[in-house]
Tab-separated table of C-alpha atoms and ligand atoms in Angstrom:
chain	number	residue	atom	x	y	z
A	639	MET	CA	0.000	0.000	0.000
A	640	ASN	CA	2.752	2.302	1.122
A	641	TYR	CA	4.879	1.310	-1.856
A	642	ARG	CA	2.061	2.053	-4.310
A	643	TYR	CA	1.477	5.421	-2.749
A	644	ASN	CA	5.192	6.330	-3.171
A	645	ILE	CA	5.211	5.343	-6.824
A	646	PHE	CA	2.184	7.505	-7.406
A	647	GLU	CA	3.888	10.415	-5.687
A	648	ILE	CA	7.037	10.106	-7.815
A	649	ASN	CA	4.991	9.970	-10.998
A	650	TYR	CA	2.981	12.936	-9.953
A	651	LYS	CA	6.093	15.021	-9.373
A	652	LYS	CA	7.503	13.971	-12.722
A	653	LEU	CA	4.257	14.850	-14.438
A	654	ASN	CA	4.170	18.220	-12.811
A	655	LEU	CA	7.727	18.961	-13.907
A	656	GLN	CA	6.865	17.966	-17.440
A	657	ARG	CA	3.820	20.184	-17.373
A	658	ILE	CA	5.915	23.167	-16.241
A	659	LYS	CA	8.442	22.450	-19.000
A	660	LEU	CA	5.689	22.204	-21.629
A	661	THR	CA	4.070	25.441	-20.471
A	662	LYS	CA	7.423	27.190	-20.772
A	663	ILE	CA	8.004	25.805	-24.273
A	664	ARG	CA	4.493	26.887	-25.308
A	665	LYS	CA	5.037	30.375	-23.843
A	666	ASP	CA	8.383	30.703	-25.648
A	667	MET	CA	6.734	29.649	-28.899
A	668	GLU	CA	3.900	32.103	-28.406
A	669	GLU	CA	6.350	34.930	-27.735
A	670	LYS	CA	8.370	33.947	-30.793
A	671	ASN	CA	5.227	33.931	-32.926
A	672	GLN	CA	4.312	37.323	-31.547
A	673	VAL	CA	7.719	38.690	-32.498
A	674	GLU	CA	7.594	37.098	-35.899
A	675	LYS	CA	4.116	38.280	-36.814
A	676	LYS	CA	4.334	40.621	-39.782
A	677	VAL	CA	3.416	44.238	-39.135
A	678	ILE	CA	0.651	46.345	-40.641
A	679	LEU	CA	0.221	50.084	-40.288
A	680	SER	CA	-2.434	52.304	-41.767
A	681	GLY	CA	-4.122	55.587	-40.992
A	682	ILE	CA	-6.993	57.906	-41.772
A	683	GLN	CA	-7.209	61.653	-41.260
A	684	PRO	CA	-9.825	63.029	-38.873
A	685	SER	CA	-10.499	65.785	-41.381
A	686	GLY	CA	-14.158	64.951	-41.934
A	687	LYS	CA	-16.804	62.303	-41.436
A	688	LEU	CA	-15.787	58.835	-42.629
A	689	HIS	CA	-17.663	57.455	-45.634
A	690	ILE	CA	-18.310	54.123	-47.287
A	691	GLY	CA	-15.100	54.505	-49.368
A	692	HIS	CA	-13.033	54.439	-46.179
A	693	LEU	CA	-14.743	51.234	-45.153
A	694	THR	CA	-14.341	49.447	-48.500
A	695	GLY	CA	-10.995	50.964	-49.506
A	696	ALA	CA	-9.198	50.671	-46.201
A	697	ILE	CA	-10.917	49.602	-42.968
A	698	LYS	CA	-12.514	46.415	-44.380
A	699	ASN	CA	-9.001	45.159	-45.112
A	700	TRP	CA	-7.718	46.285	-41.722
A	701	VAL	CA	-10.350	44.098	-40.087
A	702	LYS	CA	-9.633	41.151	-42.362
A	703	LEU	CA	-5.906	41.236	-41.643
A	704	GLN	CA	-5.915	41.920	-37.910
A	705	GLN	CA	-5.745	38.281	-36.753
A	706	GLU	CA	-2.846	37.349	-38.962
A	707	TYR	CA	-0.676	40.463	-38.500
A	708	GLU	CA	0.408	42.737	-35.700
A	709	CYS	CA	-1.594	45.838	-36.604
A	710	PHE	CA	-1.171	49.530	-35.818
A	711	TYR	CA	-4.062	51.745	-36.869
A	712	THR	CA	-3.735	55.462	-36.384
A	713	ILE	CA	-5.830	58.593	-36.626
A	714	VAL	CA	-3.475	60.970	-38.389
A	715	ASP	CA	-4.361	64.326	-36.863
A	716	LEU	CA	-0.960	65.819	-37.793
A	717	HIS	CA	-1.781	65.173	-41.438
A	718	ALA	CA	-5.228	66.709	-41.009
A	719	ILE	CA	-3.827	70.146	-40.132
A	720	THR	CA	-2.195	70.449	-43.564
A	721	VAL	CA	-5.561	71.950	-44.445
A	722	LYS	CA	-7.341	74.423	-42.159
A	723	GLN	CA	-9.225	72.766	-39.293
A	724	ASN	CA	-11.578	74.096	-36.679
A	725	PRO	CA	-9.995	73.084	-33.306
A	726	ALA	CA	-13.207	71.945	-31.581
A	727	GLU	CA	-14.272	70.021	-34.663
A	728	LEU	CA	-10.854	68.385	-35.064
A	729	ARG	CA	-10.963	67.202	-31.448
A	730	ARG	CA	-14.472	65.790	-31.863
A	731	ARG	CA	-13.725	64.132	-35.211
A	732	THR	CA	-10.601	62.465	-33.843
A	733	LEU	CA	-12.685	60.573	-31.289
A	734	GLU	CA	-15.433	59.931	-33.845
A	735	THR	CA	-12.885	58.403	-36.187
A	736	ALA	CA	-11.622	56.081	-33.445
A	737	ALA	CA	-15.213	55.052	-32.676
A	738	LEU	CA	-15.838	54.346	-36.359
A	739	PHE	CA	-12.724	52.186	-36.660
A	740	ILE	CA	-14.097	50.011	-33.862
A	741	ALA	CA	-17.668	50.117	-35.197
A	742	CYS	CA	-16.352	48.818	-38.532
A	743	GLY	CA	-14.765	45.847	-36.789
A	744	VAL	CA	-11.277	46.902	-35.687
A	745	ASN	CA	-10.747	45.096	-32.382
A	746	PRO	CA	-8.749	47.285	-29.966
A	747	GLU	CA	-7.819	44.224	-27.942
A	748	ILE	CA	-5.973	42.733	-30.899
A	749	SER	CA	-4.896	45.789	-32.876
A	750	THR	CA	-3.127	48.878	-31.532
A	751	LEU	CA	-5.257	51.982	-32.041
A	752	PHE	CA	-3.708	55.392	-31.453
A	753	ILE	CA	-3.695	59.074	-32.292
A	754	GLN	CA	-0.665	60.122	-34.340
A	755	SER	CA	0.110	63.287	-32.328
A	756	PHE	CA	0.373	61.188	-29.125
A	757	VAL	CA	3.563	59.645	-30.530
A	758	PRO	CA	6.143	62.403	-31.068
A	759	GLU	CA	8.496	60.004	-32.871
A	760	HIS	CA	6.356	60.524	-36.023
A	761	THR	CA	7.359	64.165	-36.396
A	762	GLN	CA	10.907	63.444	-35.267
A	763	LEU	CA	11.463	60.845	-37.979
A	764	ALA	CA	9.610	62.983	-40.525
A	765	TRP	CA	12.154	65.757	-40.007
A	766	VAL	CA	15.043	63.383	-40.676
A	767	LEU	CA	13.320	61.992	-43.789
A	768	ASN	CA	12.614	65.542	-45.022
A	769	CYS	CA	16.381	65.934	-45.272
A	770	PHE	CA	16.512	62.953	-47.631
A	771	THR	CA	13.627	63.998	-49.887
A	772	GLY	CA	14.010	66.040	-53.033
A	773	MET	CA	11.726	69.004	-53.715
A	774	GLY	CA	10.942	67.442	-57.100
A	775	GLU	CA	9.755	64.218	-55.480
A	776	CYS	CA	7.142	66.019	-53.374
A	777	SER	CA	6.020	68.312	-56.180
A	778	ARG	CA	5.184	65.289	-58.343
A	779	MET	CA	2.639	63.928	-55.853
A	780	THR	CA	-0.844	63.939	-57.360
A	781	GLN	CA	-2.473	64.522	-53.980
A	782	PHE	CA	-0.312	67.627	-53.439
A	783	LYS	CA	-1.309	68.967	-56.846
A	784	ASP	CA	-5.021	68.267	-56.220
A	785	LYS	CA	-5.018	69.659	-52.694
A	786	SER	CA	-3.056	72.777	-53.560
A	787	ALA	CA	-5.518	73.447	-56.353
A	788	ALA	CA	-8.436	72.931	-53.953
A	789	HIS	CA	-6.871	75.089	-51.193
A	790	SER	CA	-5.002	77.697	-53.236
A	791	GLU	CA	-5.247	80.180	-50.334
A	792	ASN	CA	-3.224	77.891	-48.072
A	793	ILE	CA	-0.485	75.967	-49.889
A	794	ASN	CA	1.735	75.352	-46.880
A	795	ILE	CA	4.961	73.415	-46.370
A	796	GLY	CA	3.111	70.762	-44.336
A	797	LEU	CA	0.919	70.007	-47.339
A	798	PHE	CA	4.031	69.756	-49.484
A	799	SER	CA	5.836	67.337	-47.178
A	800	TYR	CA	2.661	65.426	-46.235
A	801	PRO	CA	3.946	62.207	-47.892
A	802	VAL	CA	7.190	62.405	-45.906
A	803	LEU	CA	5.251	62.375	-42.633
A	804	MET	CA	3.282	59.441	-44.020
A	805	ALA	CA	6.567	57.665	-44.792
A	806	ALA	CA	7.650	58.276	-41.185
A	807	ASP	CA	4.349	56.792	-39.908
A	808	ILE	CA	5.022	53.640	-41.860
A	809	LEU	CA	8.786	53.222	-41.448
A	810	LEU	CA	8.801	53.813	-37.671
A	811	TYR	CA	6.982	50.517	-37.104
A	812	GLN	CA	9.121	48.402	-39.470
A	813	THR	CA	5.903	47.836	-41.376
A	814	ASP	CA	5.520	44.985	-43.858
A	815	LEU	CA	2.129	45.837	-45.323
A	816	VAL	CA	0.094	49.036	-45.734
A	817	PRO	CA	-3.598	48.526	-46.548
A	818	VAL	CA	-4.843	51.661	-48.319
A	819	GLY	CA	-7.083	52.817	-51.136
A	820	GLU	CA	-5.809	53.151	-54.697
A	821	ASP	CA	-5.072	56.889	-54.334
A	822	GLN	CA	-2.251	56.232	-51.850
A	823	LYS	CA	-0.133	54.098	-54.168
A	824	GLN	CA	2.130	57.000	-55.135
A	825	HIS	CA	2.778	57.907	-51.487
A	826	LEU	CA	3.713	54.298	-50.799
A	827	GLU	CA	6.167	54.354	-53.684
A	828	LEU	CA	7.866	57.432	-52.195
A	829	THR	CA	7.984	55.707	-48.779
A	830	ARG	CA	9.748	52.720	-50.323
A	831	ASN	CA	12.224	54.979	-52.133
A	832	LEU	CA	13.060	56.881	-48.954
A	833	ALA	CA	13.573	53.672	-47.011
A	834	GLN	CA	15.837	52.251	-49.689
A	835	ARG	CA	17.794	55.507	-49.912
A	836	PHE	CA	18.377	55.613	-46.155
A	837	ASN	CA	19.307	51.915	-46.015
A	838	PHE	CA	21.769	52.447	-48.861
A	839	HIS	CA	23.471	55.381	-47.112
A	840	TYR	CA	23.595	53.932	-43.608
A	841	SER	CA	23.113	50.135	-43.858
A	842	ASP	CA	19.850	48.301	-43.229
A	843	THR	CA	17.584	50.326	-40.971
A	844	PHE	CA	14.038	50.216	-42.371
A	845	LYS	CA	11.864	47.377	-43.663
A	846	ILE	CA	10.646	48.069	-47.189
A	847	PRO	CA	6.836	48.105	-46.967
A	848	GLU	CA	4.400	46.765	-49.559
A	849	PRO	CA	1.041	48.354	-50.369
A	850	TYR	CA	-2.081	46.219	-49.930
A	851	ILE	CA	-4.784	47.393	-52.298
A	852	GLU	CA	-7.883	45.302	-53.018
A	853	LYS	CA	-9.245	45.529	-56.531
A	854	VAL	CA	-12.879	46.062	-55.658
A	855	GLY	CA	-13.831	48.950	-53.380
A	856	ALA	CA	-10.385	50.580	-53.552
A	857	ARG	CA	-11.925	53.541	-55.311
A	858	VAL	CA	-15.535	54.383	-54.560
A	859	MET	CA	-16.660	57.295	-56.702
A	860	SER	CA	-18.725	60.374	-55.900
A	861	LEU	CA	-22.482	59.811	-56.315
A	862	GLN	CA	-22.818	63.209	-57.978
A	863	GLU	CA	-19.669	63.267	-60.142
A	864	PRO	CA	-18.779	59.613	-60.730
A	865	SER	CA	-15.494	60.511	-62.412
A	866	LYS	CA	-14.212	61.851	-59.044
A	867	LYS	CA	-13.450	59.722	-55.965
A	868	MET	CA	-15.907	59.933	-53.084
A	869	SER	CA	-14.329	62.310	-50.595
A	870	LYS	CA	-15.123	63.409	-47.061
A	871	SER	CA	-14.227	66.963	-47.981
A	872	ASP	CA	-16.679	67.170	-50.913
A	873	ASP	CA	-18.788	70.315	-50.670
A	874	ASN	CA	-21.818	68.468	-51.970
A	875	ASP	CA	-23.241	66.313	-49.138
A	876	LYS	CA	-25.287	64.255	-51.607
A	877	ALA	CA	-22.103	62.944	-53.244
A	878	THR	CA	-20.994	60.930	-50.208
A	879	ILE	CA	-22.482	58.143	-48.089
A	880	PHE	CA	-21.221	58.749	-44.577
A	881	LEU	CA	-20.954	55.859	-42.129
A	882	SER	CA	-23.060	57.894	-39.706
A	883	ASP	CA	-25.881	58.540	-42.236
A	884	THR	CA	-29.370	57.335	-41.354
A	885	ASP	CA	-31.169	54.738	-43.506
A	886	GLU	CA	-33.276	57.509	-45.048
A	887	GLU	CA	-30.250	59.651	-45.904
A	888	ILE	CA	-28.459	56.704	-47.516
A	889	LYS	CA	-31.489	55.701	-49.569
A	890	SER	CA	-32.206	59.219	-50.726
A	891	LYS	CA	-28.565	59.794	-51.789
A	892	ILE	CA	-28.460	56.571	-53.783
A	893	LYS	CA	-31.788	57.224	-55.479
A	894	ARG	CA	-30.510	60.639	-56.570
A	895	ALA	CA	-27.108	59.348	-57.729
A	896	VAL	CA	-26.042	60.535	-61.171
A	897	THR	CA	-26.176	57.752	-63.800
A	898	ASP	CA	-26.606	58.031	-67.596
A	899	SER	CA	-29.395	58.195	-70.122
A	900	ASP	CA	-29.191	54.463	-70.904
A	901	SER	CA	-31.075	51.838	-68.832
A	902	VAL	CA	-28.726	48.847	-68.889
A	903	VAL	CA	-27.137	47.724	-65.601
A	904	LYS	CA	-23.630	46.817	-66.731
A	905	MET	CA	-19.998	47.365	-65.622
A	906	SER	CA	-18.324	49.672	-68.119
A	907	ASN	CA	-15.880	52.567	-68.289
A	908	GLU	CA	-18.521	54.504	-70.174
A	909	LYS	CA	-21.036	53.987	-67.351
A	910	MET	CA	-19.131	55.230	-64.300
A	911	GLY	CA	-22.214	56.077	-62.245
A	912	ILE	CA	-23.826	52.668	-62.758
A	913	SER	CA	-20.495	50.844	-62.295
A	914	ASN	CA	-20.041	52.668	-58.994
A	915	LEU	CA	-23.512	51.649	-57.784
A	916	MET	CA	-22.805	48.079	-58.903
A	917	THR	CA	-19.599	48.132	-56.842
A	918	LEU	CA	-21.579	49.264	-53.781
A	919	TYR	CA	-24.174	46.540	-54.374
A	920	HIS	CA	-21.430	43.950	-54.852
A	921	ILE	CA	-19.847	44.942	-51.526
A	922	ALA	CA	-23.105	45.124	-49.594
A	923	LYS	CA	-24.536	41.848	-50.960
A	924	ASN	CA	-21.320	39.950	-51.651
A	925	MET	CA	-22.674	39.150	-55.126
A	926	SER	CA	-20.617	38.802	-58.311
A	927	PHE	CA	-20.877	41.451	-61.048
A	928	ASP	CA	-22.192	38.826	-63.511
A	929	ASP	CA	-24.994	37.867	-61.148
A	930	ILE	CA	-25.866	41.529	-60.584
A	931	GLU	CA	-26.095	42.126	-64.347
A	932	LYS	CA	-28.340	39.056	-64.664
A	933	GLU	CA	-30.552	40.038	-61.730
A	934	PHE	CA	-31.287	43.463	-63.175
A	935	ALA	CA	-31.371	42.627	-66.881
A	936	GLY	CA	-34.253	44.510	-68.503
A	937	LYS	CA	-35.405	46.060	-65.205
A	938	GLY	CA	-34.169	49.625	-65.651
A	939	TYR	CA	-32.398	51.988	-63.277
A	940	GLY	CA	-35.332	52.687	-60.930
A	941	VAL	CA	-35.566	49.097	-59.697
A	942	PHE	CA	-31.769	48.790	-59.534
A	943	LYS	CA	-31.300	51.983	-57.519
A	944	SER	CA	-33.966	50.911	-55.022
A	945	ALA	CA	-32.233	47.574	-54.501
A	946	VAL	CA	-28.835	49.262	-54.047
A	947	ALA	CA	-30.367	51.760	-51.614
A	948	ASP	CA	-31.821	48.981	-49.420
A	949	ALA	CA	-28.682	46.848	-49.579
A	950	VAL	CA	-26.325	49.698	-48.639
A	951	ALA	CA	-28.632	50.883	-45.828
A	952	ASP	CA	-28.625	47.314	-44.408
A	953	TYR	CA	-24.835	47.158	-44.735
A	954	ILE	CA	-24.161	50.449	-42.936
A	955	ARG	CA	-26.849	50.136	-40.206
A	956	PRO	CA	-24.885	47.918	-37.740
A	957	VAL	CA	-21.801	50.139	-38.131
A	958	ARG	CA	-23.824	53.280	-37.345
A	959	GLU	CA	-25.510	51.660	-34.350
A	960	LYS	CA	-22.231	50.503	-32.823
A	961	TYR	CA	-20.683	53.901	-33.524
A	962	LEU	CA	-23.499	55.750	-31.702
A	963	ASP	CA	-23.101	53.369	-28.785
A	964	LEU	CA	-19.356	54.025	-28.543
A	965	MET	CA	-19.797	57.784	-28.741
A	966	ASN	CA	-21.780	57.515	-25.509
A	967	ASN	CA	-18.719	56.039	-23.839
A	968	LYS	CA	-15.960	58.566	-24.512
A	969	LYS	CA	-14.002	57.579	-21.405
A	970	TYR	CA	-13.556	54.076	-22.794
A	971	LEU	CA	-12.340	55.498	-26.100
A	972	GLU	CA	-9.881	57.865	-24.419
A	973	GLU	CA	-8.470	55.083	-22.247
A	974	LEU	CA	-7.888	52.710	-25.100
A	975	LEU	CA	-6.279	55.427	-27.213
A	976	THR	CA	-3.878	56.296	-24.387
A	977	ALA	CA	-2.937	52.644	-23.941
A	978	GLY	CA	-2.547	52.285	-27.733
A	979	ALA	CA	-0.176	55.256	-27.892
A	980	GLU	CA	1.993	53.824	-25.121
A	981	LYS	CA	2.367	50.560	-27.007
A	982	ALA	CA	3.019	52.359	-30.295
A	983	ARG	CA	5.690	54.580	-28.707
A	984	LYS	CA	7.680	51.594	-27.491
A	985	ARG	CA	8.041	50.305	-31.020
A	986	ALA	CA	8.493	53.716	-32.638
A	987	PHE	CA	11.216	54.742	-30.196
A	988	LYS	CA	13.354	51.710	-31.084
A	989	THR	CA	13.472	52.695	-34.751
A	990	LEU	CA	14.022	56.394	-34.083
A	991	ARG	CA	16.922	55.624	-31.750
A	992	LYS	CA	18.539	53.482	-34.432
A	993	VAL	CA	18.086	56.270	-37.000
A	994	TYR	CA	19.515	58.969	-34.698
A	995	LYS	CA	22.532	56.781	-33.996
A	996	LYS	CA	23.183	56.074	-37.676
A	997	ILE	CA	23.026	59.703	-38.746
A	998	GLY	CA	25.513	60.682	-36.042
A	999	PHE	CA	23.450	62.265	-33.285
A	1000	VAL	CA	25.065	61.999	-29.859
A	1001	GLN	CA	23.418	59.224	-27.814
A	1002	PHE	CA	23.006	59.418	-24.068
B	1325	ATP	P1	-9.925	63.801	-48.202
B	1325	ATP	O1	-11.115	63.250	-48.903
B	1325	ATP	O2	-10.278	64.620	-46.994
B	1325	ATP	O3	-8.951	64.403	-49.114
B	1325	ATP	P2	-9.206	61.127	-47.919
B	1325	ATP	O4	-10.525	60.626	-47.496
B	1325	ATP	O5	-8.723	60.841	-49.273
B	1325	ATP	O6	-9.139	62.650	-47.571
B	1325	ATP	P3	-8.031	59.800	-45.744
B	1325	ATP	O7	-9.193	60.059	-44.912
B	1325	ATP	O8	-6.766	59.980	-45.055
B	1325	ATP	O9	-8.033	60.682	-46.997
B	1325	ATP	O10	-8.119	58.352	-46.423
B	1325	ATP	C1	-7.989	57.218	-45.659
B	1325	ATP	C2	-8.034	55.930	-46.437
B	1325	ATP	O11	-9.277	55.766	-47.102
B	1325	ATP	C3	-6.965	55.835	-47.524
B	1325	ATP	O12	-6.476	54.512	-47.517
B	1325	ATP	C4	-7.708	56.111	-48.775
B	1325	ATP	O13	-7.109	55.505	-49.890
B	1325	ATP	C5	-9.059	55.497	-48.483
B	1325	ATP	N1	-10.098	56.168	-49.243
B	1325	ATP	C6	-10.443	57.465	-49.175
B	1325	ATP	N2	-11.432	57.750	-50.071
B	1325	ATP	C7	-11.700	56.578	-50.713
B	1325	ATP	C8	-12.619	56.201	-51.745
B	1325	ATP	N3	-13.440	57.079	-52.290
B	1325	ATP	N4	-12.631	54.930	-52.154
B	1325	ATP	C9	-11.817	54.015	-51.597
B	1325	ATP	N5	-10.914	54.299	-50.624
B	1325	ATP	C10	-10.851	55.548	-50.178
B	1326	LTN	N1	-2.290	59.852	-46.555
B	1326	LTN	C1	-3.200	58.832	-46.150
B	1326	LTN	C2	-3.418	58.798	-44.676
B	1326	LTN	C3	-2.203	58.282	-44.003
B	1326	LTN	C4	-1.717	56.937	-44.026
B	1326	LTN	C5	-0.541	56.935	-43.243
B	1326	LTN	C6	-2.173	55.791	-44.653
B	1326	LTN	C7	-1.331	58.994	-43.241
B	1326	LTN	N2	-0.354	58.208	-42.787
B	1326	LTN	C8	0.212	55.783	-43.098
B	1326	LTN	C9	-1.405	54.624	-44.480
B	1326	LTN	C10	-0.246	54.642	-43.723
B	1326	LTN	C11	-4.512	59.046	-46.874
B	1326	LTN	O1	-5.171	58.110	-47.055
B	1326	LTN	N3	-4.888	60.197	-47.231
C-alpha cells in the first residue's frame, strides 16, 4: 500500500515537472510567434466624417488582416492640419474616427489603435526623412497637386511634405504591409524609395513596406460626379455616403445618384455612375458582377437603384448603431487610445533611436 502510494507520488512530481516544461516551451513559442508576426500600419485623417469609401478601400481590409498580422491603426491628426481645421471640430472628429474604426470591426484588444500626435516620434522621424527627400519628389505627388488646387489660399509646407510624414508613420513601425485605397499608391512608392535611400546610405535600418490594395472597393466614386473619388471633404453632401448617415439619408442619396441616359445595368468605363452603384451593391450583398447584371437585366435603373439603396442601408446600419453606442462612452475610447499610444511609442522609439545613432546624433 505504502509502496504504491510512493510510486504515485514520484509519478505525480515527474508529471508536474513535465507540465511546467511544456508550459514554458508553449510560452516561448507564443512569444516567438508574436515577435515574428508581420506588421501592418495604416491611418486615416480626422479631417471629416468617414464614408463608405473608407470602409471598402481601407478599414474592411484592416479588419480582415488583424488576426494574422500585428496591426497599428492610427488617426493621423498631424496630417489633417495640412488643411485648415476648426480646433473643436478636429478634437471631436478624432474621437469619432476612433469610434468608427471600432464600429467597422477593428478590435482594440488585438490591434493597436492610437492618435498620431500622441507619438512624437512621427514628427521626429519625418524631419530626418525631409532631409533625404528632393523638392521634385514632393512636387510630383498627385495629392499635393489636387489639394493645392483645392486650397489655393493655403499651400503650406506641411501640405508639401505630407507624404514624408506618411513615410515616417510607416517606417517607424518596421511595417511589412500598408492597406490603403488606390489613391495612396504614389505615397507608398515614395515611402519605399526613402527607405531604400536611407538603407543604402547607412546600412539596413528600415523594412521596405508593400502596399495592400484590393481591386474592388479601392476607389468608390462620388455619387454626384462619378469621375471623381468619393471624398469626405466634398462640398456636396449628396455625393458621399457617410458611415453615420441614417437609412433615409443613404437611400435618398443613392436614389438621386447621377447615372446616364441608358437603362442597362452593366460594368463599363462609359457607365461610371452605374459601375459605382454596382460596386456598392457587390460589396453590400457579396454578389458577383455577372450575377448583378443578370438580376437586373431589362429592369431599368429605378428598380436597380432601389435595390442598391436597401442593400447599402442594411450594410451600414450595424456600423452606425455601434458607432453611436461608442460615442456615448468617450471615457472608454480615451483610455484605449492612451494605452494604444503607449504601445506604439515603445516600437516607434526603437526605430528612431537606431536612425539617430546612424546619422551621427550623440546618444546618451
Ligand atoms: P480627403 O477626402 O479629406 O482628401 P481622404 O478621405 O482621401 O481625404 P483619408 O481620410 O486619409 O483621406 O483616407 C484614408 C483611407 O481611405 C486611404 O487609404 C484612402 O485611400 C481610403 N479612401 C479614401 N477615399 C476613398 C474612396 N473614395 N474609395 C476608396 N478608398 C478611399
Ligand atoms: N495619406 C493617407 C493617410 C495616411 C496613411 C498613413 C495611410 C497617413 N499616414 C500611413 C497609411 C499609412 C490618406 O489616405 N490620405
